[in-house]
Short mmCIF file of C-alpha atoms in Angstrom, two decimals:
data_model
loop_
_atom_site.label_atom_id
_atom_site.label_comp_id
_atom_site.label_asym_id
_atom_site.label_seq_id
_atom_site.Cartn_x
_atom_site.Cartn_y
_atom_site.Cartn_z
CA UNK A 287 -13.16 96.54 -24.54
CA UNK A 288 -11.23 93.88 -22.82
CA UNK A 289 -12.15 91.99 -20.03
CA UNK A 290 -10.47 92.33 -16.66
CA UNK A 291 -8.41 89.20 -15.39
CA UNK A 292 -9.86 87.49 -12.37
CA UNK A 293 -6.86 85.88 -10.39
CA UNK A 294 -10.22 83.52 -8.48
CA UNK A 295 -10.90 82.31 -12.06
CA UNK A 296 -8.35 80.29 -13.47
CA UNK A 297 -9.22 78.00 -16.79
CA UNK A 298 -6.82 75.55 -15.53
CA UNK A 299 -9.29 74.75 -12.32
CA UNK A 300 -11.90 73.22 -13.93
CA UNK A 301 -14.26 71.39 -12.02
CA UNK A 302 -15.18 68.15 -13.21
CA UNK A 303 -18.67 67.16 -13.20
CA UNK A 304 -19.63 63.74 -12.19
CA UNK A 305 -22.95 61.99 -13.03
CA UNK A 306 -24.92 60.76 -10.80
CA UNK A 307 -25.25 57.10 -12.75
CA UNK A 308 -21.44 57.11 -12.68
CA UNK A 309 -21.58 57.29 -8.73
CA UNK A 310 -23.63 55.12 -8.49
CA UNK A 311 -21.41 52.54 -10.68
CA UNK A 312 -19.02 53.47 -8.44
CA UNK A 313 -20.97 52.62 -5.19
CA UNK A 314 -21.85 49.54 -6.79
CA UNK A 315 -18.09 48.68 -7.02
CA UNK A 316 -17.29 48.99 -3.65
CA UNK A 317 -20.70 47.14 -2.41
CA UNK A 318 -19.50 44.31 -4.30
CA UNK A 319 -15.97 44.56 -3.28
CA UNK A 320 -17.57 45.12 1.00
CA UNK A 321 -19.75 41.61 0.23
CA UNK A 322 -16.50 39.75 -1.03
CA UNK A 323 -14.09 41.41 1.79
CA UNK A 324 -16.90 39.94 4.41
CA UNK A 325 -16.34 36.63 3.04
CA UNK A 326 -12.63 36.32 3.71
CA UNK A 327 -11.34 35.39 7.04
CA UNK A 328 -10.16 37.63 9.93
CA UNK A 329 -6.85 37.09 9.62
CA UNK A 330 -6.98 37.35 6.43
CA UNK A 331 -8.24 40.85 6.55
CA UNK A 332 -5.94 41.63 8.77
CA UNK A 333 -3.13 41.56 6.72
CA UNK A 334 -4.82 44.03 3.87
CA UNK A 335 -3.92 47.03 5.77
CA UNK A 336 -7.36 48.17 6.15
CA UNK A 337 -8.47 51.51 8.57
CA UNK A 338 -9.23 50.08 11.76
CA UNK A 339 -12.96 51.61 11.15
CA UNK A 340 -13.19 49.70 7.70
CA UNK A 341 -11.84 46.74 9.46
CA UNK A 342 -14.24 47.08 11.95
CA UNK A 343 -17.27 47.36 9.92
CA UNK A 344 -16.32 43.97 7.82
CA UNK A 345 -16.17 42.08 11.06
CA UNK A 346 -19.26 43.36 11.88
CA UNK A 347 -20.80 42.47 8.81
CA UNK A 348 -20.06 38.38 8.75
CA UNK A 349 -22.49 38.78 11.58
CA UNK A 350 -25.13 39.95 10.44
CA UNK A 351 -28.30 38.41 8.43
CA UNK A 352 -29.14 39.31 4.78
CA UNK A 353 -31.44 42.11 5.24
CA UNK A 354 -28.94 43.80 7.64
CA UNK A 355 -25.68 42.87 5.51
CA UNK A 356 -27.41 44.75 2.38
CA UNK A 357 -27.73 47.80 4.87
CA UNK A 358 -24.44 47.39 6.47
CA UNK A 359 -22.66 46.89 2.87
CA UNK A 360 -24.04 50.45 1.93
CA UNK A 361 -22.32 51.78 5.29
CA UNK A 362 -19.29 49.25 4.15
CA UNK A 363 -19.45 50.78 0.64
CA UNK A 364 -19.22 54.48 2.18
CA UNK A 365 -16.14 53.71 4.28
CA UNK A 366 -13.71 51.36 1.07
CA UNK A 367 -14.53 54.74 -0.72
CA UNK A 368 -11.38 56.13 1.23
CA UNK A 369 -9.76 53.02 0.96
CA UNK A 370 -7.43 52.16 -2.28
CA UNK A 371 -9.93 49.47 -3.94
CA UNK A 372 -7.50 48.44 -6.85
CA UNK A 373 -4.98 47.60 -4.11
CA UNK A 374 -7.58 46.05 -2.50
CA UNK A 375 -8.92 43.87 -5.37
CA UNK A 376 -5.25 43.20 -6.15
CA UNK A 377 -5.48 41.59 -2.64
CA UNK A 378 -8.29 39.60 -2.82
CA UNK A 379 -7.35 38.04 -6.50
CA UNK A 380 -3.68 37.13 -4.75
CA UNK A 381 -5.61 35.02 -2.40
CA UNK A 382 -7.94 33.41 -4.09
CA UNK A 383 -5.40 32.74 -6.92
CA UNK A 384 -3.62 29.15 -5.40
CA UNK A 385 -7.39 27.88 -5.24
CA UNK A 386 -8.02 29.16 -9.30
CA UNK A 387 -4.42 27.24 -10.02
CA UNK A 388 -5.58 23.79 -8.51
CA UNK A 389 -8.71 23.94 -10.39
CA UNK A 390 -7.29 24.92 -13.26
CA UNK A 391 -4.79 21.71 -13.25
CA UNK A 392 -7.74 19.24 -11.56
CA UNK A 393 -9.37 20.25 -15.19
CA UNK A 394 -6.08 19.71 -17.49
CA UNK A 395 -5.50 16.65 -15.88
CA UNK A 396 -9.02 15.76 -16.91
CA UNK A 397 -8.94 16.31 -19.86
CA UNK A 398 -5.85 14.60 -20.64
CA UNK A 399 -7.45 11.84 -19.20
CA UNK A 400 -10.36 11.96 -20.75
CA UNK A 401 -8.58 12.54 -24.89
CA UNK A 402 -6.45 9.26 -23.46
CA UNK A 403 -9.52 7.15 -23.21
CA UNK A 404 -10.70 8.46 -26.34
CA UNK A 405 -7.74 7.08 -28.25
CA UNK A 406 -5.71 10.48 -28.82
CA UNK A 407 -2.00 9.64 -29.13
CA UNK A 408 -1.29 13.38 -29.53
CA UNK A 409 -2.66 13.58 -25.57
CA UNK A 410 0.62 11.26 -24.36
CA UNK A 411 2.67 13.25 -26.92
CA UNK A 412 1.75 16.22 -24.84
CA UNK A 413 1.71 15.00 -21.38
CA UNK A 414 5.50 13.76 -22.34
CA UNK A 415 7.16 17.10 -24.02
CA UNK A 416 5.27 18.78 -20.94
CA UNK A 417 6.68 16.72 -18.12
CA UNK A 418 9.58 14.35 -19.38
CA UNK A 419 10.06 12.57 -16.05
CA UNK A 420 6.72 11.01 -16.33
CA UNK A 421 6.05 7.29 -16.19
CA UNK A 422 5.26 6.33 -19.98
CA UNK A 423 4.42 2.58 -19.51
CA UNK A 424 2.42 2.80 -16.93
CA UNK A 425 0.66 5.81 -18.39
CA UNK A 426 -0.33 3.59 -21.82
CA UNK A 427 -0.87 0.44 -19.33
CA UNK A 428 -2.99 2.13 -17.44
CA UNK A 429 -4.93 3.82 -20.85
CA UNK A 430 -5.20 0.02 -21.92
CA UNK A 431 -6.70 -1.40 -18.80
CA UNK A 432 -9.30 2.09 -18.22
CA UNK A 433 -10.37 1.45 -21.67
CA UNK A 434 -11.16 -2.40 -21.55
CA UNK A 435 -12.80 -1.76 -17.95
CA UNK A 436 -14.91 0.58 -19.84
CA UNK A 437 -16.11 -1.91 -22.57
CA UNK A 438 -16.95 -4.30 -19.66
CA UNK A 439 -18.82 -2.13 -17.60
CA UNK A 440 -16.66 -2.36 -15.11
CA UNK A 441 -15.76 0.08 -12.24
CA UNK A 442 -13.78 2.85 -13.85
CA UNK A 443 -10.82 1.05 -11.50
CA UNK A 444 -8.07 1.93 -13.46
CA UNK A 445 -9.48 4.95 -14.89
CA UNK A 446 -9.32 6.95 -11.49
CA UNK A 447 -5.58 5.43 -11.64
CA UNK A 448 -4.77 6.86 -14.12
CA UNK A 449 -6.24 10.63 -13.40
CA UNK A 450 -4.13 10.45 -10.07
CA UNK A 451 -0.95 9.05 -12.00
CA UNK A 452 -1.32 12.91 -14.33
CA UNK A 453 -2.49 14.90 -11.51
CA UNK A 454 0.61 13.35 -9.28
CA UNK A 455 2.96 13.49 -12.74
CA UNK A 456 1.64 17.40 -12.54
CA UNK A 457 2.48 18.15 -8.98
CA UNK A 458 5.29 16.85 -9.89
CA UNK A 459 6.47 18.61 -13.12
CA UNK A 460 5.50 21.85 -10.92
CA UNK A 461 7.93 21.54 -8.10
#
């Protein structure tokens, strides 16, 4: 005996069952991506292309004191969920990327100034195949002086001197 054909029942509409820890997870996302959208500025929010009813609710929300942000970043939460949150995160990581950049060379220059002091020659190799225009003498002059200040107990004088001399050398190579 075969089994009638029901047009209603088609194997390729399969519903797909989703548990309730992975909506959760899911919530959680967007709650964390609501508290960092309330952190950004207005006219920075602005220009995301939010809902005017998303927008509305982050405005709200820099307003508001802890126990009523948590409550408010549920409601927050609710509302991204018809939002596109990868464009969204995409966003966010464009502007907070120039910030990430200037750390990231405040701590190269650092450490180039810090393997300088220790007496690494390969550090000045690097700083020169990485930015040829920069000032060699004064670099090793300045290495010189940071290093006797050091053995005085001086003020780190010319050490300071120097870390603005690779940050501005840097800025420099990056323009």
């Amino acid at each position: 005996m075969t089994d009638p054909v029901d047009p209603d029942n088609n194997p390729d509409d399969e519903i797909e069952y989703v548990s309730r820890g992975e909506l959760k997870r899911d919530m959680q996302i967007l709650h964390d991506l609501g508290k960092e959208l309330t952190g950004v500025s207005k006219k920075a929010l602005a220009e995301f292309g939010l809902q005017t009813r998303t927008l509305d609710a982050l405005l709200e929300g820099k307003r508001l004191v802890p126990r009523a942000l948590s409550r408010h970043l549920r409601f927050v939460a609710k509302l991204l969920s018809d939002e596109d949150a990868e464009k969204l995160r995409e966003q966010l990581t464009a502007l907070h990327l120039p910030h990430k950049m200037g750390v990231a060379a405040f701590h190269r220059a650092e450490a180039w100034r810090d393997r300088l002091l220790a007496g690494d020659k390969d550090a000045l190799q690097e700083i020169m195949s990485r930015h040829p225009g920069a000032d060699v003498q004064r670099l090793r002059q300045l290495t010189r002086n940071a290093i006797k200040e050091a053995e005085q107990n001086k003020a780190p004088k010319n050490s300071r001197e120097l870390f603005r001399l690779i940050a501005d050398t840097q800025k420099a190579g990056e323009a």
